[in-house]
Amino acid sequence: MFKRAGCFSYRRVQIFQSHKSANSLDFFRWLTVFYGSLTIRCRRTSSSTSKSKGTLMSNDHTPHGLQRNLKNRHLQLIAIGGAIGTGLFMGSGKTIHLAGPSVLLTYVIIGTFLFFIMRAMGELLLSNLEYKSFTDFTYDLLGPAAGFFVGWTYWFCWVVIGMADIIAITGYTQFWWPDVPLWLPGLLCILIMAGMNLLTVKLFGEMEFWFALIKIIAILLLVVVGLFLVFTGFIDPSSGEKASFAHLWNKGGFFPNGIGGFFSAFQIAVFAFVGIELVGTAAAETKDPETNLPKAINRIPVRVIIFYVLALGVIMTVTPWSEVNPAKSPFVNMFTLIGIPIAAGLVNLVVLTSALSSANGGMFSTGRMLYGLSAADVAPKMFSKLNRNGVPATGLLYSCLYLVVGIFLLYQSGDIMDMFTIVTTVSSIGFIFVWIMILLAYLKYRKTRPQLHEKSIYKLPGGTTTIWLCMAFLAFVLVLFSLDADTRLGLMYMPLWFIVCGILYWLLYRRNHPANQKQG
C-alpha cells in the first residue's frame, strides 16, 4: 500500500516519434517522459491495482505545442554517442596524469559501483510500472521534498555540465587560435546553438545525429590505429619511445604515483559517468520494460570497457602516461606526439564536436526541463510558454544565462583546467546526491514493501548489503573531493545550491500545497 501521495503520472511530450527500440536509451529521449508534461497525482494502490485519488499538484496544462520531429535514426545515434562525452575527452588527461595506468582500474571501480546503483534503480522501476523515472519512486518513497530536490538538482547539474562543455570548447579552440580571448569562443557557441535550438527540434536532431556519428567513428578509429601502432612497433620520433603494452607497467609501475595518485583520479573520473542513470530510465518507458530495462542496465559494463578502459588503455600504450599533458585532451596529445599534425587537428575537431554535442544537448534539455517543472507547478509559469515553433524559448534562454555566467567565471579565472575541475566537481556532487537518493529510496522500499521485492524479476545482487557498500563508496568519493584544493572548492560551493533549493521548495511547492504537507 502507498501510504503517501507520490506516484507521478506523466503525459509524454510530443518531441519524439516512437519508442520502438530498446537501443534508443539516452538523455534526450528520457526527457520526453520525465520533463515533458508533468502531472503529479495522489495515488493509493494495492499489490494488484493502482487507483488515482485526489490531486497532489493539479495542472490542466497539456503541452500539445512541442514538436515530434526526431526520427528513429536520430535516436539510435544519439543513444550510442551519449556514452562518449566531455568527461572522457577533456577530463581523462588529468586523470591519467594523476593516476598513471591505474586510471584504468579507477574507471572499472567507479563503473562497477554505478552498475549496482543502476541495478537498484532497475528493481525499483520494475516494482511498479507507474514509475517512469527515479524521481517517481524518490517522491513516492521518500516524500515530496525529496522529489522536489531531486528534480531541481537534476536541472542544475545539467546546467553546470553545460558550463563545463563551454569551458572545454574554449580549450579545444586554443589548439588553432591560442591568442583568442577566452570568453569569445564560448559566447559565440552559446549564441549559435541558442539560435538553432529556438528554430526547430528537427535541426537539433540532425546536429546531434552527425555529432554522435563523428564521436563513434573517432573512438573506433583511435582504438584501431592505436593497436596498429603497437603491433607495428611505432617509434615516437620526438622521444624515441616505442609503442608497447609494457608502458602500462614499466613507467613507474601500474601505480606510478602511489595509492594517493590513484585515489585522486576518482575526483575527475566520476564526472565521466554523470547521467548514467538515464539509460535505465529511458528503457522503462518502452513497451516491454521487463525485458528492455534489464537489457539496458546490463549493457553498462560493456560501454565502460569500450569507451573508457579500452580507449584510454590504447592511448597509454602508444604514448606513455608521463607524456600526457593534463591540461589537454590525451586523444589530441597522442597524435601530436606521433608526429601527425593533420591527424591531431582532426582529432581536436572531433573532441570539439563532442563538447558541442554535449552543450547542444544540454541546452535543448534544460529548456524542456523548466517547461515540465513549470507545468507541474514547481517552477514559474513563464517557463511553460512556447514560441511559434513549439520551442520552450523562455526556459531555454534562462538556462543560457547560466552558461554565460560560466564564461564570466572562466574569464575571471584565466585557467581553463582549473575552472573545468571546479564545475565538474559541482556537477559530480549533484549527481552523487541523486544517486544517494536512489539508494535511500531502495532501502525504504525494502523496509516498507518486502512483498514487492519477493516478486521482483530483477533483484539487486546482494540486496541491502550492496546498497550500504555503494553508499560507503559515494561517501568515500566525497571525502576525496575534500582532499584536493580544486575539488574542495566545488564541495564548498554545492551546499549553496541546496539552500536555494530549499527556498524554492517553500516558495513554489510547500506554500501552494499545504494540505499535502499535512498528509506527508
Short mmCIF file of C-alpha atoms in Angstrom, two decimals:
data_model
loop_
_atom_site.label_atom_id
_atom_site.label_comp_id
_atom_site.label_asym_id
_atom_site.label_seq_id
_atom_site.Cartn_x
_atom_site.Cartn_y
_atom_site.Cartn_z
CA MET A 1 0.00 0.00 0.00
CA PHE A 2 1.15 3.50 -0.79
CA LYS A 3 0.91 5.42 2.46
CA ARG A 4 1.96 8.68 0.89
CA ALA A 5 0.93 10.63 -2.12
CA GLY A 6 3.60 10.13 -4.59
CA CYS A 7 3.25 8.34 -7.90
CA PHE A 8 3.93 10.72 -10.75
CA SER A 9 1.60 10.44 -13.73
CA TYR A 10 3.07 11.62 -17.00
CA ARG A 11 1.89 12.61 -20.42
CA ARG A 12 4.65 12.37 -22.95
CA VAL A 13 5.98 15.47 -24.54
CA GLN A 14 5.44 15.31 -28.28
CA ILE A 15 9.07 15.53 -29.25
CA PHE A 16 9.94 12.07 -30.42
CA GLN A 17 8.14 9.90 -32.93
CA SER A 18 8.50 6.49 -31.37
CA HIS A 19 9.79 4.36 -28.54
CA LYS A 20 10.30 1.33 -30.76
CA SER A 21 13.84 0.34 -29.97
CA ALA A 22 15.44 -0.56 -26.69
CA ASN A 23 18.69 0.81 -28.06
CA SER A 24 17.37 4.36 -28.02
CA LEU A 25 18.42 4.83 -24.43
CA ASP A 26 19.60 8.34 -23.91
CA PHE A 27 19.06 11.54 -22.09
CA PHE A 28 17.05 13.32 -24.77
CA ARG A 29 14.55 10.53 -25.18
CA TRP A 30 14.17 10.23 -21.43
CA LEU A 31 13.18 13.89 -21.30
CA THR A 32 10.03 13.10 -23.27
CA VAL A 33 8.90 11.20 -20.21
CA PHE A 34 10.39 12.94 -17.22
CA TYR A 35 10.08 16.61 -18.03
CA GLY A 36 7.50 16.68 -20.79
CA SER A 37 4.12 17.36 -19.31
CA LEU A 38 4.22 16.56 -15.65
CA THR A 39 1.10 15.88 -13.63
CA ILE A 40 1.68 14.59 -10.16
CA ARG A 41 -1.25 12.75 -8.69
CA CYS A 42 -2.04 11.30 -5.31
CA ARG A 43 -2.33 7.50 -5.66
CA ARG A 44 -3.24 4.74 -3.31
CA THR A 45 -2.52 1.29 -4.61
CA SER A 46 -2.61 -2.36 -3.62
CA SER A 47 -0.37 -5.08 -4.93
CA SER A 48 -2.69 -5.71 -7.86
CA THR A 49 -4.28 -2.35 -8.60
CA SER A 50 -3.32 1.28 -8.76
CA LYS A 51 -6.03 3.82 -8.15
CA SER A 52 -5.87 7.55 -8.50
CA LYS A 53 -7.36 9.62 -5.74
CA GLY A 54 -7.09 13.33 -5.32
CA THR A 55 -4.58 15.69 -6.80
CA LEU A 56 -1.26 16.46 -5.28
CA MET A 57 -0.31 19.03 -7.84
CA SER A 58 -3.16 19.75 -10.17
CA ASN A 59 -2.35 21.10 -13.55
CA ASP A 60 -4.54 21.20 -16.59
CA HIS A 61 -1.80 22.25 -18.91
CA THR A 62 -1.23 19.75 -21.72
CA PRO A 63 1.68 20.57 -23.99
CA HIS A 64 0.41 19.96 -27.49
CA GLY A 65 2.76 22.57 -28.90
CA LEU A 66 6.05 20.68 -28.61
CA GLN A 67 7.13 19.12 -31.87
CA ARG A 68 7.60 15.40 -32.63
CA ASN A 69 10.20 15.72 -35.33
CA LEU A 70 13.04 13.45 -34.24
CA LYS A 71 13.31 10.22 -36.21
CA ASN A 72 14.50 6.79 -35.15
CA ARG A 73 17.88 7.25 -36.86
CA HIS A 74 18.42 10.33 -34.69
CA LEU A 75 17.64 8.37 -31.56
CA GLN A 76 19.87 5.44 -32.49
CA LEU A 77 22.98 7.57 -32.99
CA ILE A 78 22.28 9.88 -30.06
CA ALA A 79 21.89 6.85 -27.79
CA ILE A 80 25.32 5.45 -28.63
CA GLY A 81 27.06 8.82 -28.85
CA GLY A 82 25.62 9.78 -25.48
CA ALA A 83 28.07 7.40 -23.83
CA ILE A 84 31.00 9.44 -25.18
CA GLY A 85 31.15 12.82 -23.52
CA THR A 86 33.32 15.71 -22.44
CA GLY A 87 34.39 13.88 -19.29
CA LEU A 88 36.21 11.31 -21.42
CA PHE A 89 37.77 13.64 -23.99
CA MET A 90 38.70 16.55 -21.72
CA GLY A 91 38.94 15.17 -18.20
CA SER A 92 40.83 11.95 -18.92
CA GLY A 93 44.11 13.83 -19.45
CA LYS A 94 44.18 14.92 -15.83
CA THR A 95 43.12 11.50 -14.53
CA ILE A 96 45.98 9.86 -16.46
CA HIS A 97 48.39 12.46 -15.08
CA LEU A 98 47.23 11.79 -11.52
CA ALA A 99 46.99 8.01 -11.55
CA GLY A 100 49.02 6.78 -14.50
CA PRO A 101 47.94 3.36 -15.84
CA SER A 102 45.97 2.71 -12.65
CA VAL A 103 43.37 5.11 -14.05
CA LEU A 104 42.01 2.09 -15.92
CA LEU A 105 41.22 0.49 -12.57
CA THR A 106 39.67 3.78 -11.44
CA TYR A 107 37.13 3.67 -14.26
CA VAL A 108 36.43 -0.02 -13.66
CA ILE A 109 35.77 0.54 -9.94
CA ILE A 110 33.50 3.54 -10.50
CA GLY A 111 31.69 1.75 -13.30
CA THR A 112 31.15 -1.32 -11.09
CA PHE A 113 29.59 0.59 -8.21
CA LEU A 114 27.41 2.65 -10.53
CA PHE A 115 26.30 -0.54 -12.25
CA PHE A 116 24.97 -1.81 -8.91
CA ILE A 117 23.29 1.54 -8.24
CA MET A 118 21.59 1.18 -11.61
CA ARG A 119 20.55 -2.36 -10.68
CA ALA A 120 18.88 -0.93 -7.58
CA MET A 121 17.14 1.65 -9.75
CA GLY A 122 16.07 -1.09 -12.14
CA GLU A 123 14.43 -3.13 -9.39
CA LEU A 124 12.59 -0.06 -8.12
CA LEU A 125 11.33 0.91 -11.57
CA LEU A 126 10.05 -2.60 -12.24
CA SER A 127 8.42 -2.89 -8.82
CA ASN A 128 5.68 -0.57 -10.06
CA LEU A 129 5.30 0.19 -13.75
CA GLU A 130 3.70 3.51 -12.82
CA TYR A 131 7.27 4.61 -12.07
CA LYS A 132 8.82 6.21 -15.16
CA SER A 133 11.94 7.68 -13.60
CA PHE A 134 13.95 7.74 -10.40
CA THR A 135 12.13 10.91 -9.36
CA ASP A 136 8.87 8.93 -9.30
CA PHE A 137 9.99 6.45 -6.69
CA THR A 138 12.02 9.07 -4.79
CA TYR A 139 8.88 11.17 -4.45
CA ASP A 140 6.71 8.19 -3.53
CA LEU A 141 9.06 6.50 -1.09
CA LEU A 142 10.88 9.46 0.47
CA GLY A 143 8.28 12.21 0.17
CA PRO A 144 7.57 15.38 -1.86
CA ALA A 145 10.57 17.31 -0.56
CA ALA A 146 12.94 14.60 -1.77
CA GLY A 147 11.25 14.51 -5.17
CA PHE A 148 11.40 18.30 -5.45
CA PHE A 149 15.09 18.45 -4.54
CA VAL A 150 15.97 15.68 -6.98
CA GLY A 151 14.08 17.32 -9.86
CA TRP A 152 15.59 20.77 -9.46
CA THR A 153 19.05 19.44 -8.62
CA TYR A 154 18.95 17.47 -11.82
CA TRP A 155 18.24 20.62 -13.85
CA PHE A 156 21.02 22.43 -12.02
CA CYS A 157 23.51 19.64 -12.69
CA TRP A 158 22.88 19.70 -16.42
CA VAL A 159 23.27 23.48 -16.50
CA VAL A 160 26.63 23.11 -14.75
CA ILE A 161 27.61 20.41 -17.24
CA GLY A 162 26.79 22.93 -19.96
CA MET A 163 29.30 25.29 -18.34
CA ALA A 164 31.90 22.52 -18.39
CA ASP A 165 31.23 21.94 -22.08
CA ILE A 166 31.63 25.63 -22.89
CA ILE A 167 34.92 25.67 -20.99
CA ALA A 168 36.07 22.57 -22.90
CA ILE A 169 35.12 24.20 -26.22
CA THR A 170 37.28 27.18 -25.32
CA GLY A 171 40.19 24.86 -24.58
CA TYR A 172 39.83 23.00 -27.87
CA THR A 173 39.71 26.17 -29.96
CA GLN A 174 43.01 27.27 -28.44
CA PHE A 175 44.61 24.40 -30.36
CA TRP A 176 44.21 26.51 -33.52
CA TRP A 177 43.87 30.04 -32.10
CA PRO A 178 45.85 30.26 -28.83
CA ASP A 179 45.67 34.07 -28.68
CA VAL A 180 41.89 34.36 -28.92
CA PRO A 181 40.30 35.80 -25.73
CA LEU A 182 38.92 33.04 -23.50
CA TRP A 183 35.38 34.45 -23.49
CA LEU A 184 34.94 34.71 -27.27
CA PRO A 185 34.65 31.03 -28.40
CA GLY A 186 32.20 30.19 -25.62
CA LEU A 187 30.00 33.21 -26.24
CA LEU A 188 29.84 32.53 -29.98
CA CYS A 189 28.99 28.91 -29.25
CA ILE A 190 26.11 29.88 -26.95
CA LEU A 191 24.68 32.39 -29.44
CA ILE A 192 24.83 30.00 -32.40
CA MET A 193 23.39 27.00 -30.57
CA ALA A 194 20.69 29.08 -28.88
CA GLY A 195 19.63 30.41 -32.28
CA MET A 196 19.45 26.90 -33.73
CA ASN A 197 17.56 25.48 -30.77
CA LEU A 198 15.00 28.28 -30.99
CA LEU A 199 14.16 27.34 -34.58
CA THR A 200 13.06 23.70 -34.61
CA VAL A 201 13.72 20.41 -32.86
CA LYS A 202 14.38 18.75 -36.23
CA LEU A 203 17.51 20.86 -36.67
CA PHE A 204 18.64 19.76 -33.22
CA GLY A 205 18.13 16.14 -34.23
CA GLU A 206 20.22 16.49 -37.37
CA MET A 207 23.02 18.21 -35.47
CA GLU A 208 23.08 15.52 -32.80
CA PHE A 209 22.98 12.74 -35.40
CA TRP A 210 26.16 13.93 -37.08
CA PHE A 211 27.89 14.90 -33.85
CA ALA A 212 27.27 11.41 -32.45
CA LEU A 213 28.39 9.71 -35.65
CA ILE A 214 31.67 11.63 -35.59
CA LYS A 215 32.32 10.65 -31.96
CA ILE A 216 31.62 6.97 -32.52
CA ILE A 217 33.82 6.75 -35.60
CA ALA A 218 36.59 8.65 -33.81
CA ILE A 219 36.68 6.29 -30.82
CA LEU A 220 36.71 3.20 -33.01
CA LEU A 221 39.42 4.63 -35.27
CA LEU A 222 41.52 5.64 -32.29
CA VAL A 223 41.42 2.10 -30.91
CA VAL A 224 42.20 0.54 -34.30
CA VAL A 225 45.01 2.99 -35.13
CA GLY A 226 46.47 2.69 -31.63
CA LEU A 227 46.58 -1.09 -31.78
CA PHE A 228 48.11 -0.91 -35.27
CA LEU A 229 50.89 1.35 -33.96
CA VAL A 230 51.58 -1.02 -31.07
CA PHE A 231 51.73 -4.15 -33.21
CA THR A 232 53.91 -2.47 -35.86
CA GLY A 233 56.37 -1.20 -33.24
CA PHE A 234 55.85 2.51 -33.94
CA ILE A 235 58.57 4.77 -32.51
CA ASP A 236 57.80 8.33 -31.49
CA PRO A 237 60.27 10.49 -33.49
CA SER A 238 60.47 13.15 -30.77
CA SER A 239 61.05 10.98 -27.68
CA GLY A 240 62.25 7.74 -29.21
CA GLU A 241 59.63 5.79 -27.23
CA LYS A 242 58.35 2.63 -28.88
CA ALA A 243 54.63 1.93 -28.69
CA SER A 244 54.17 -1.02 -26.38
CA PHE A 245 51.77 -2.59 -23.91
CA ALA A 246 54.70 -2.50 -21.49
CA HIS A 247 54.06 1.23 -20.99
CA LEU A 248 51.24 0.16 -18.70
CA TRP A 249 53.70 -1.16 -16.11
CA ASN A 250 57.30 -0.17 -16.91
CA LYS A 251 56.99 3.60 -16.38
CA GLY A 252 56.97 3.56 -12.61
CA GLY A 253 54.65 0.58 -12.33
CA PHE A 254 50.88 0.34 -12.56
CA PHE A 255 50.60 2.80 -9.64
CA PRO A 256 53.39 5.26 -10.52
CA ASN A 257 52.08 7.99 -8.20
CA GLY A 258 51.20 5.64 -5.39
CA ILE A 259 47.83 5.00 -3.84
CA GLY A 260 47.33 8.75 -3.33
CA GLY A 261 47.56 9.42 -7.05
CA PHE A 262 45.22 6.54 -7.74
CA PHE A 263 42.56 7.92 -5.39
CA SER A 264 43.00 11.46 -6.72
CA ALA A 265 41.84 10.32 -10.15
CA PHE A 266 38.42 9.42 -8.75
CA GLN A 267 37.56 13.09 -8.39
CA ILE A 268 37.65 13.76 -12.14
CA ALA A 269 36.73 10.27 -13.35
CA VAL A 270 33.34 10.38 -11.62
CA PHE A 271 32.33 13.20 -13.96
CA ALA A 272 32.69 10.89 -16.96
CA PHE A 273 29.81 8.80 -15.61
CA VAL A 274 27.27 11.52 -14.88
CA GLY A 275 23.94 10.79 -16.50
CA ILE A 276 24.47 7.04 -16.47
CA GLU A 277 21.17 6.59 -14.64
CA LEU A 278 19.26 7.79 -17.70
CA VAL A 279 19.96 4.58 -19.58
CA GLY A 280 17.67 2.54 -17.40
CA THR A 281 15.08 5.28 -17.05
CA ALA A 282 14.55 5.57 -20.79
CA ALA A 283 14.23 1.80 -21.12
CA ALA A 284 11.47 1.86 -18.51
CA GLU A 285 9.34 3.80 -20.99
CA THR A 286 9.47 1.17 -23.74
CA LYS A 287 6.54 -1.14 -24.41
CA ASP A 288 8.25 -4.05 -22.68
CA PRO A 289 10.15 -2.60 -19.69
CA GLU A 290 10.55 -6.01 -18.01
CA THR A 291 12.78 -7.02 -20.92
CA ASN A 292 14.28 -3.73 -22.07
CA LEU A 293 15.20 -2.27 -18.69
CA PRO A 294 17.44 -5.17 -17.59
CA LYS A 295 18.95 -5.29 -21.07
CA ALA A 296 19.79 -1.58 -20.95
CA ILE A 297 21.37 -1.71 -17.50
CA ASN A 298 23.31 -4.87 -18.24
CA ARG A 299 24.99 -3.09 -21.18
CA ILE A 300 26.64 -0.56 -18.89
CA PRO A 301 29.79 -2.65 -18.22
CA VAL A 302 30.30 -3.13 -21.98
CA ARG A 303 30.17 0.63 -22.57
CA VAL A 304 32.61 1.25 -19.74
CA ILE A 305 35.09 -1.25 -21.19
CA ILE A 306 34.87 0.00 -24.80
CA PHE A 307 34.71 3.75 -24.32
CA TYR A 308 36.88 4.18 -21.22
CA VAL A 309 39.13 1.24 -20.41
CA LEU A 310 39.97 0.20 -23.97
CA ALA A 311 40.30 3.73 -25.39
CA LEU A 312 42.49 5.06 -22.57
CA GLY A 313 44.48 1.86 -22.43
CA VAL A 314 45.36 2.20 -26.11
CA ILE A 315 46.38 5.83 -25.61
CA MET A 316 48.82 4.89 -22.84
CA THR A 317 50.36 2.09 -24.89
CA VAL A 318 51.17 4.49 -27.72
CA THR A 319 52.15 7.45 -25.57
CA PRO A 320 53.46 6.73 -22.04
CA TRP A 321 51.25 8.17 -19.33
CA SER A 322 54.06 10.52 -18.28
CA GLU A 323 53.92 12.20 -21.70
CA VAL A 324 50.23 13.05 -21.44
CA ASN A 325 49.58 16.75 -20.84
CA PRO A 326 46.94 17.07 -18.06
CA ALA A 327 45.74 20.41 -19.46
CA LYS A 328 44.92 18.96 -22.88
CA SER A 329 42.91 16.14 -24.33
CA PRO A 330 45.00 12.93 -24.41
CA PHE A 331 43.28 11.99 -27.65
CA VAL A 332 44.77 15.02 -29.39
CA ASN A 333 48.03 14.66 -27.48
CA MET A 334 48.58 11.11 -28.74
CA PHE A 335 48.51 12.10 -32.40
CA THR A 336 50.63 15.16 -31.73
CA LEU A 337 53.36 13.03 -30.15
CA ILE A 338 53.47 10.55 -33.03
CA GLY A 339 54.17 13.39 -35.46
CA ILE A 340 50.96 13.56 -37.46
CA PRO A 341 49.87 17.20 -37.08
CA ILE A 342 47.00 16.89 -39.55
CA ALA A 343 45.63 13.92 -37.63
CA ALA A 344 45.98 15.85 -34.37
CA GLY A 345 43.96 18.68 -35.85
CA LEU A 346 41.28 16.26 -36.99
CA VAL A 347 41.10 14.62 -33.58
CA ASN A 348 40.86 18.05 -31.94
CA LEU A 349 37.96 18.77 -34.27
CA VAL A 350 36.34 15.53 -33.15
CA VAL A 351 36.64 16.32 -29.44
CA LEU A 352 35.40 19.83 -30.17
CA THR A 353 32.27 18.40 -31.82
CA SER A 354 31.86 16.15 -28.77
CA ALA A 355 31.76 19.18 -26.48
CA LEU A 356 29.46 20.98 -28.92
CA SER A 357 27.18 17.95 -28.94
CA SER A 358 27.02 17.82 -25.16
CA ALA A 359 26.45 21.58 -24.85
CA ASN A 360 23.81 21.49 -27.58
CA GLY A 361 22.01 18.60 -25.91
CA GLY A 362 22.19 20.28 -22.53
CA MET A 363 20.74 23.49 -23.95
CA PHE A 364 17.94 21.52 -25.61
CA SER A 365 17.13 19.56 -22.48
CA THR A 366 17.32 22.22 -19.77
CA GLY A 367 14.74 24.37 -21.53
CA ARG A 368 12.38 21.41 -21.62
CA MET A 369 13.15 20.56 -18.01
CA LEU A 370 11.98 24.01 -16.94
CA TYR A 371 8.95 23.61 -19.20
CA GLY A 372 7.96 20.40 -17.43
CA LEU A 373 8.70 21.74 -13.95
CA SER A 374 6.54 24.76 -14.72
CA ALA A 375 3.73 22.50 -15.94
CA ALA A 376 3.99 20.72 -12.58
CA ASP A 377 3.60 24.00 -10.65
CA VAL A 378 7.12 23.80 -9.23
CA ALA A 379 8.63 26.47 -11.47
CA PRO A 380 7.45 29.93 -12.61
CA LYS A 381 4.66 29.83 -15.21
CA MET A 382 6.70 31.82 -17.71
CA PHE A 383 8.77 28.70 -18.41
CA SER A 384 5.73 26.88 -19.78
CA LYS A 385 5.37 29.26 -22.72
CA LEU A 386 6.29 28.07 -26.23
CA ASN A 387 7.33 30.13 -29.22
CA ARG A 388 5.67 29.78 -32.63
CA ASN A 389 7.99 26.88 -33.47
CA GLY A 390 6.82 24.91 -30.44
CA VAL A 391 10.07 25.51 -28.54
CA PRO A 392 10.12 26.42 -24.80
CA ALA A 393 12.09 29.56 -25.59
CA THR A 394 11.85 31.23 -22.17
CA GLY A 395 13.29 28.25 -20.33
CA LEU A 396 15.97 27.78 -22.97
CA LEU A 397 17.12 31.40 -22.80
CA TYR A 398 17.01 31.34 -19.00
CA SER A 399 19.34 28.34 -18.96
CA CYS A 400 21.62 30.09 -21.45
CA LEU A 401 22.10 32.93 -18.98
CA TYR A 402 23.80 30.48 -16.64
CA LEU A 403 26.10 29.35 -19.43
CA VAL A 404 27.14 32.98 -19.87
CA VAL A 405 27.94 33.03 -16.15
CA GLY A 406 30.28 30.12 -16.83
CA ILE A 407 32.11 32.20 -19.45
CA PHE A 408 32.46 35.06 -16.96
CA LEU A 409 33.95 32.70 -14.36
CA LEU A 410 36.37 31.33 -16.94
CA TYR A 411 37.43 34.85 -17.91
CA GLN A 412 37.99 35.75 -14.27
CA SER A 413 39.97 32.59 -13.58
CA GLY A 414 42.06 32.61 -16.76
CA ASP A 415 42.82 28.90 -16.31
CA ILE A 416 40.72 26.51 -18.37
CA MET A 417 41.58 23.33 -16.48
CA ASP A 418 41.06 24.89 -13.04
CA MET A 419 37.57 26.08 -13.99
CA PHE A 420 36.78 22.76 -15.65
CA THR A 421 37.74 20.99 -12.42
CA ILE A 422 35.53 23.24 -10.29
CA VAL A 423 32.39 22.97 -12.43
CA THR A 424 32.80 19.22 -12.93
CA THR A 425 33.18 18.80 -9.18
CA VAL A 426 29.96 20.73 -8.54
CA SER A 427 28.02 18.70 -11.10
CA SER A 428 29.52 15.43 -9.85
CA ILE A 429 28.42 16.22 -6.29
CA GLY A 430 24.93 16.97 -7.58
CA PHE A 431 24.76 13.64 -9.36
CA ILE A 432 26.14 11.85 -6.30
CA PHE A 433 23.23 13.39 -4.37
CA VAL A 434 20.81 11.94 -6.93
CA TRP A 435 22.48 8.51 -6.74
CA ILE A 436 22.32 8.58 -2.93
CA MET A 437 18.60 9.37 -3.10
CA ILE A 438 18.13 6.32 -5.33
CA LEU A 439 19.90 4.18 -2.73
CA LEU A 440 17.86 5.63 0.15
CA ALA A 441 14.67 5.01 -1.79
CA TYR A 442 15.72 1.38 -2.24
CA LEU A 443 16.28 0.97 1.50
CA LYS A 444 12.80 2.40 2.18
CA TYR A 445 11.33 0.11 -0.47
CA ARG A 446 12.90 -2.99 1.11
CA LYS A 447 11.65 -1.93 4.55
CA THR A 448 8.07 -0.98 3.67
CA ARG A 449 7.28 -3.18 0.65
CA PRO A 450 9.02 -6.53 1.13
CA GLN A 451 6.32 -8.33 -0.85
CA LEU A 452 7.25 -6.38 -3.99
CA HIS A 453 10.89 -7.33 -3.55
CA GLU A 454 9.96 -11.00 -3.27
CA LYS A 455 8.06 -10.81 -6.56
CA SER A 456 10.78 -8.83 -8.36
CA ILE A 457 12.13 -10.30 -11.61
CA TYR A 458 15.26 -8.13 -11.44
CA LYS A 459 16.55 -8.22 -7.89
CA LEU A 460 19.63 -6.25 -6.88
CA PRO A 461 22.51 -8.70 -6.25
CA GLY A 462 23.44 -8.57 -2.58
CA GLY A 463 20.34 -6.61 -1.61
CA THR A 464 20.74 -4.05 1.17
CA THR A 465 24.36 -5.08 1.75
CA THR A 466 25.19 -3.87 -1.75
CA ILE A 467 23.32 -0.64 -1.05
CA TRP A 468 25.41 0.11 2.02
CA LEU A 469 28.61 -0.67 0.13
CA CYS A 470 27.57 1.74 -2.63
CA MET A 471 26.70 4.40 -0.03
CA ALA A 472 30.10 3.95 1.57
CA PHE A 473 31.79 4.28 -1.82
CA LEU A 474 29.94 7.51 -2.66
CA ALA A 475 30.79 8.90 0.79
CA PHE A 476 34.42 7.94 0.15
CA VAL A 477 34.38 9.86 -3.15
CA LEU A 478 33.02 12.94 -1.37
CA VAL A 479 35.86 12.66 1.15
CA LEU A 480 38.32 12.53 -1.74
CA PHE A 481 36.80 15.75 -3.09
CA SER A 482 37.74 17.44 0.19
CA LEU A 483 41.41 16.47 -0.06
CA ASP A 484 42.32 18.42 -3.19
CA ALA A 485 42.24 22.23 -3.24
CA ASP A 486 40.42 22.46 -6.59
CA THR A 487 37.73 19.90 -5.85
CA ARG A 488 37.38 21.14 -2.26
CA LEU A 489 36.27 24.49 -3.65
CA GLY A 490 33.48 22.82 -5.60
CA LEU A 491 32.48 20.87 -2.50
CA MET A 492 32.18 24.14 -0.59
CA TYR A 493 30.02 25.76 -3.27
CA MET A 494 27.49 22.94 -3.62
CA PRO A 495 25.67 23.48 -0.27
CA LEU A 496 24.66 26.92 -1.53
CA TRP A 497 22.54 25.20 -4.17
CA PHE A 498 20.71 23.11 -1.58
CA ILE A 499 19.92 26.29 0.36
CA VAL A 500 18.50 27.82 -2.82
CA CYS A 501 16.58 24.62 -3.49
CA GLY A 502 15.09 24.70 0.00
CA ILE A 503 13.88 28.26 -0.56
CA LEU A 504 12.41 27.25 -3.92
CA TYR A 505 10.62 24.34 -2.26
CA TRP A 506 8.98 26.69 0.22
CA LEU A 507 8.03 29.28 -2.39
CA LEU A 508 6.99 27.05 -5.29
CA TYR A 509 5.55 23.97 -3.66
CA ARG A 510 5.06 23.92 0.07
CA ARG A 511 3.14 27.20 0.31
CA ASN A 512 0.95 26.19 -2.62
CA HIS A 513 0.17 22.71 -1.29
CA PRO A 514 -0.26 22.95 2.48
CA ALA A 515 -2.72 20.05 2.53
CA ASN A 516 -0.13 17.68 1.13
CA GLN A 517 2.37 18.75 3.75
CA LYS A 518 -0.08 17.77 6.47
CA GLN A 519 -0.71 14.43 4.78
CA GLY A 520 3.06 13.77 4.41
#
